[in-house]
Every structure is written in structure tokens, then in C-alpha cells.
Short mmCIF file of C-alpha atoms and ligand atoms in Angstrom, two decimals:
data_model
loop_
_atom_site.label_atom_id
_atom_site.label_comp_id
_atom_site.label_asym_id
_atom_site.label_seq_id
_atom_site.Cartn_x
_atom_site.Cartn_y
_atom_site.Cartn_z
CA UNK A 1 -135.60 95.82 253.53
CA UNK A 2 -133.68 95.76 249.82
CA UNK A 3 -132.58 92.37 248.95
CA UNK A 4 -130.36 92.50 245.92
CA UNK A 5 -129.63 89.42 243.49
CA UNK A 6 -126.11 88.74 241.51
CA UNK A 7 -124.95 85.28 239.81
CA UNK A 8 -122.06 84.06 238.51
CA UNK A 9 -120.44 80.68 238.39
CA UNK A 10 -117.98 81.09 240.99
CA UNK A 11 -115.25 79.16 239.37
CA UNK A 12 -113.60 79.87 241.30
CA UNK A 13 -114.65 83.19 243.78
CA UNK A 14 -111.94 85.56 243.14
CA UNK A 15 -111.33 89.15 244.41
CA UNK A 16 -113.15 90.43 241.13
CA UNK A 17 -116.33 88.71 242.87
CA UNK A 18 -115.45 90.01 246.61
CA UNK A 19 -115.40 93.34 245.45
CA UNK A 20 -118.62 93.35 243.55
CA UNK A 21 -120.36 92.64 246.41
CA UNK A 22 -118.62 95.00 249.27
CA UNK A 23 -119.99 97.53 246.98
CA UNK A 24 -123.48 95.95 246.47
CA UNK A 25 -123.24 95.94 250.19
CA UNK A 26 -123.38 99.42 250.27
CA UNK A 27 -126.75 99.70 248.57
CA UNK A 28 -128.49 96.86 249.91
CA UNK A 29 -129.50 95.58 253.36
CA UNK A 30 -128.69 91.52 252.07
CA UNK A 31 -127.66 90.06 249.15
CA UNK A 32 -128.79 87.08 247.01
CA UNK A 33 -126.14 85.11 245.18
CA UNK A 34 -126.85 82.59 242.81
CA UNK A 35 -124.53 79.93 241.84
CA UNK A 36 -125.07 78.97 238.20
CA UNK A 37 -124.34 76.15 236.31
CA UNK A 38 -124.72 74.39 239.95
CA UNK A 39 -124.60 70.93 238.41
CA UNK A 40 -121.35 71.57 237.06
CA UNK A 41 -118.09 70.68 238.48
CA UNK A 42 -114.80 68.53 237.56
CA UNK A 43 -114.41 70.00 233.95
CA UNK A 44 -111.89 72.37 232.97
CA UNK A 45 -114.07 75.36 233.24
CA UNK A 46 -116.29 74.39 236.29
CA UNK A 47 -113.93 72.41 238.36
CA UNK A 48 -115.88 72.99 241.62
CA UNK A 49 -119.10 71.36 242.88
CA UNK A 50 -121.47 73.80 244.04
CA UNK A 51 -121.36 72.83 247.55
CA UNK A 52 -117.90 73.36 247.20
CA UNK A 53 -119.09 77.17 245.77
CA UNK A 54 -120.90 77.82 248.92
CA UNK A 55 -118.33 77.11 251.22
CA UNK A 56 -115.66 79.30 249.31
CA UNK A 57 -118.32 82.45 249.24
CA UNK A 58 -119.20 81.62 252.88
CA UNK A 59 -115.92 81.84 254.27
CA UNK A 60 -114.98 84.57 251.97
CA UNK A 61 -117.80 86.58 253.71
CA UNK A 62 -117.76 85.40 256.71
CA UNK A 63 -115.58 89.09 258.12
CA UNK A 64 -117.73 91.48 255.25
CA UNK A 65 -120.75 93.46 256.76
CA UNK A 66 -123.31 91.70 254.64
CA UNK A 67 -126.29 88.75 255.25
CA UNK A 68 -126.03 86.76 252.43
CA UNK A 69 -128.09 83.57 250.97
CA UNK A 70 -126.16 81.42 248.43
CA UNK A 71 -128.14 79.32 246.11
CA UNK A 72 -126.71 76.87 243.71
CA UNK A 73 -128.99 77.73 240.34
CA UNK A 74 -128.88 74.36 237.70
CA UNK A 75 -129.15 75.65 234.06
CA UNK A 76 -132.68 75.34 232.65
CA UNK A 77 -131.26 75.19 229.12
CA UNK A 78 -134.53 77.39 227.98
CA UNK A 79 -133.86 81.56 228.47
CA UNK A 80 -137.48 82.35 228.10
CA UNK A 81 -138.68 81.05 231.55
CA UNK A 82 -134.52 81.67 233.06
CA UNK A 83 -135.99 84.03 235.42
CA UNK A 84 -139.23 82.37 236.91
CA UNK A 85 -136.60 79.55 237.81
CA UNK A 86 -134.46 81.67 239.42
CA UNK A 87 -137.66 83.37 241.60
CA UNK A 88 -138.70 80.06 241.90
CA UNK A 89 -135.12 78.63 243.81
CA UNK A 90 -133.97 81.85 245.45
CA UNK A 91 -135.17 84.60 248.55
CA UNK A 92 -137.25 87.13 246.72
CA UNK A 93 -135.14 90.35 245.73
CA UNK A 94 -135.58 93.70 244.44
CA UNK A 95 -132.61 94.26 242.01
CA UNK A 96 -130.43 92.58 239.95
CA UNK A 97 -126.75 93.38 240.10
CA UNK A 98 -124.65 92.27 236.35
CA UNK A 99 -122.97 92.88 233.69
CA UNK A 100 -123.43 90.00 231.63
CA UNK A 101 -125.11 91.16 228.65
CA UNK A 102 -128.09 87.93 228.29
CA UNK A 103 -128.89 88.52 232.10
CA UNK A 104 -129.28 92.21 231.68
CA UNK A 105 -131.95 91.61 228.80
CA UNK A 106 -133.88 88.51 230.76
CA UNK A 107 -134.71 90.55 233.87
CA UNK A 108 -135.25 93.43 232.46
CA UNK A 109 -137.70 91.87 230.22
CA UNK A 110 -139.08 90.44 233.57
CA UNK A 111 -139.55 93.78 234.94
CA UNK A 112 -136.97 94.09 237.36
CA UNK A 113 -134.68 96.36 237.92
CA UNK A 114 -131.15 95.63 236.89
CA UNK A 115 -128.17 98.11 237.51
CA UNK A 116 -124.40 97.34 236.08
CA UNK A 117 -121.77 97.54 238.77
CA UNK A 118 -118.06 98.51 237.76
CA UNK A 119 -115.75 96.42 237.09
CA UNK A 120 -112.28 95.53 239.09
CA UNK A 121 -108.92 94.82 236.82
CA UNK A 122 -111.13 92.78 234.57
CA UNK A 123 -107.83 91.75 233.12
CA UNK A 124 -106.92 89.94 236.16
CA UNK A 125 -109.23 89.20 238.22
CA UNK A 126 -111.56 86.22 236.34
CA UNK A 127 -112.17 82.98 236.83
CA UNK A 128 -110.27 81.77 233.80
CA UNK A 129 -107.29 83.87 234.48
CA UNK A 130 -107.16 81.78 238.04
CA UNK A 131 -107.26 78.43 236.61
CA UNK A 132 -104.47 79.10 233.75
CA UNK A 133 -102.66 80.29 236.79
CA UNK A 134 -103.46 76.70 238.88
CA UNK A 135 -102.90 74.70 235.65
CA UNK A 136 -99.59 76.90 234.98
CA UNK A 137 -98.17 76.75 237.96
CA UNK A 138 -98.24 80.31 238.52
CA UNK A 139 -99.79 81.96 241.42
CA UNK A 140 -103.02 82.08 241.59
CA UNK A 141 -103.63 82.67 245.07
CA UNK A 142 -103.06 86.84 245.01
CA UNK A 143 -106.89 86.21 242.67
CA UNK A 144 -108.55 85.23 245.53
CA UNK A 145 -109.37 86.18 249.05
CA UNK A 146 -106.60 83.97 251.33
CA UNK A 147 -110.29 82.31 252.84
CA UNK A 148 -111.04 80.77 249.38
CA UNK A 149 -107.37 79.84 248.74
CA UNK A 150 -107.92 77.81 251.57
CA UNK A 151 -111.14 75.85 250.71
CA UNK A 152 -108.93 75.40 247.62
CA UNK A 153 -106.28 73.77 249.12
CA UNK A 154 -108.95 71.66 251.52
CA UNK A 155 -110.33 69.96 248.32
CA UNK A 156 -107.25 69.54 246.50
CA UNK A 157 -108.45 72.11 243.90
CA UNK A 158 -105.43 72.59 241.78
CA UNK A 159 -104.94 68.73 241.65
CA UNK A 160 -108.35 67.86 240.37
CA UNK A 161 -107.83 70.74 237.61
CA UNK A 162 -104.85 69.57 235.91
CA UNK A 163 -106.35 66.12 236.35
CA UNK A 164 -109.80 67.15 234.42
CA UNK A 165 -107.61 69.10 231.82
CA UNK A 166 -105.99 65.95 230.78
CA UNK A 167 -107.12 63.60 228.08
CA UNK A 168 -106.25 59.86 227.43
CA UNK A 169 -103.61 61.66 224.48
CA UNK A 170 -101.11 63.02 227.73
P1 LIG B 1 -115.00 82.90 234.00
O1 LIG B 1 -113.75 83.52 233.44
O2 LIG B 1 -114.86 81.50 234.46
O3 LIG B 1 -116.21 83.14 233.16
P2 LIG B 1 -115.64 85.17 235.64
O4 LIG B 1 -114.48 85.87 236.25
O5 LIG B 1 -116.29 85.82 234.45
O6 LIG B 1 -115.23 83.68 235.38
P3 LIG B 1 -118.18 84.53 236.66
O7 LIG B 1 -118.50 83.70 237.85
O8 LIG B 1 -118.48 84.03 235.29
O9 LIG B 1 -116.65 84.93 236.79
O10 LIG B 1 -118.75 85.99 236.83
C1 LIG B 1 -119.85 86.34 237.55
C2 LIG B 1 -120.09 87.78 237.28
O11 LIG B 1 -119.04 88.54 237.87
C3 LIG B 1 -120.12 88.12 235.80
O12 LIG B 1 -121.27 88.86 235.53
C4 LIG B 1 -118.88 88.93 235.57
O13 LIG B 1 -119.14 89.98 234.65
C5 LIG B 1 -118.58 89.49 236.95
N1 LIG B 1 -117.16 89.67 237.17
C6 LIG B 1 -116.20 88.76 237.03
N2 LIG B 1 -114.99 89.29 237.28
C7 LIG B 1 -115.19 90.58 237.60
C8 LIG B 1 -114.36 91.68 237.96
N3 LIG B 1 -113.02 91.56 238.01
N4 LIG B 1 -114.94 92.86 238.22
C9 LIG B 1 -116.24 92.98 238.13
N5 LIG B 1 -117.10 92.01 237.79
C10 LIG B 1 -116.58 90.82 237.53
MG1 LIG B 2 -117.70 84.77 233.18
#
């Protein structure tokens, strides 16, 4: 059995996310994903709760070939022990899946293996592309999988955004 790990912040899950993991589905037999910065939500860059997180990546799933475990992660605020908190919150894996430079170096350090999936129209597909988009008025929901779009809508997503983005100035 491989078990393969990948975070992100899921701010929200967007198509750049979905296909990631179709093709760490490929390699793997289940999947890990850890939700970081899990105590986040209702700021301008981390407008969802991570229970909120989970239910957009579970429903996103729910028709893709792959058993998956999603674990909201709270920063630790100290990168020396960053992975022993993640081993110590999540299913134990085999391999890392990122690109993000500071994870690449932390679990390799650890002695795990690490490989760097490609990327999907980087350019479009983020998480702060989507939320200019919801705070613009401009359509965001061609980011996402139509599953996620709907948790969105469910929570009142784009409203709590542009309400977060405000100050006491506007
Ligand atoms: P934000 O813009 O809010 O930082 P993000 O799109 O970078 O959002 P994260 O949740 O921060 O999303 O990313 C999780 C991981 O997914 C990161 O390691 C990032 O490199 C990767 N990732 C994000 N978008 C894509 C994409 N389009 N293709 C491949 N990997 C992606
Ligand atoms: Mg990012």
C-alpha cells in the first residue's frame, strides 16, 4: 500500500488542486491531504474555515478514483519540528507530493521522499486568482470544480470575502 501526502491551503480548492491529485492518483493507492493554516479563515487570503476545506475537497472527490484522508494542519510557527507535527496529525505516508520550495527542503531533510508534480495553467488556476475573481465580480466559478462552486455558494463564500476585504475606511 503507497500512501502519498500533499498540502496546501485550499483557499479555495480549484481545478489547479483537482488535477494535482488525479495524477497523484495514478501513482499512489490513497492520498493524504493536509489542510494548512487550518486555524485560518474569514481574512482576505484564508476566507474559509477548515471544516469548510474538507467539505469542498470531499465533494470535489467524491466521483475521482481515489481514498483520500483530509486533515486540517494548524501552523506550528517553528519549521524545524514542521514535519514531526505533520506525522504526528496525519495517516502515515510514503511520499510527499509539492512544489513549494520550504516544504521540499523540510521533508527532505526528514528523510522522505518528495517528488515535484507539474503544474496546470499556473497563471490561472490559484487560489488568489479565484478570490480577485469573487471580489471582482468576475467569474470565478470556471477555477473550480462545479462541486466546490457549490459548497461556495452553501456558505455564502463570495459574501463573506468582500465583507473581510473591507475596512472601517469603505
Ligand atoms: P494561493 O494563491 O492562495 O497561495 P494556491 O493556488 O497557491 O493558492 P495553495 O493551496 O497555496 O494554492 O497550493 C497548494 C499547492 O498546490 C502548492 O504547493 C501549489 O504549488 C500547488 N498548486 C496550486 N495551483 C496549482 C496549479 N495550477 N498547478 C499545480 N500546482 C498548483
Ligand atoms: Mg500558494
Amino acid at each position: 500500500m503507497r500512501r502519498a501526502f500533499y498540502i496546501g491551503r485550499f483557499q479555495p480548492f480549484h481545478l489547479g488542486h483537482y488535477s494535482i491529485i488525479t495524477s497523484i492518483a495514478e501513482d499512489v493507492d490513497e492520498l493524504v491531504i493536509g489542510i494548512g493554516s487550518a486555524q485560518k479563515s474569514h481574512d482576505p487570503k484564508n476566507p474559509f474555515t477548515a471544516g469548510e476545506r474538507v467539505m469542498m475537497i470531499r465533494h470535489a472527490l467524491k466521483d475521482a478514483d481515489i481514498t483520500h484522508y483530509a486533515i486540517p494542519i494548524e501552523d506550528l510557527q517553528r519549521n524545524a519540528v514542521w514535519v514531526s507535527h505533520i506525522i504526528s496529525m496525519t495517516p502515515p505516508f510514503d511520499v510527499v507530493y509539492s512544489n513549494n520550495p520550504l516544504v521540499i527542503q523540510l521533508f527532505k531533510e526528514a528523510g522522505i521522499e518528495v517528488r515535484q508534480p507539474p503544474m496546470f495553467h499556473r497563471g490561472g488556476y490559484s487560489g488568489s486568482e479565484t478570490r480577485r475573481r469573487m471580489l471582482e465580480g468576475e467569474n470565478w466559478r470556471e477555477l473550480v470544480p462545479d462541486a466546490v462552486a457549490k459548497v461556495i455558494d452553501e456558505i455564502g463564500g463570495v459574501e463573506r470575502l468582500k465583507q473581510v476585504f473591507k475596512t472601517d475606511f469603505d
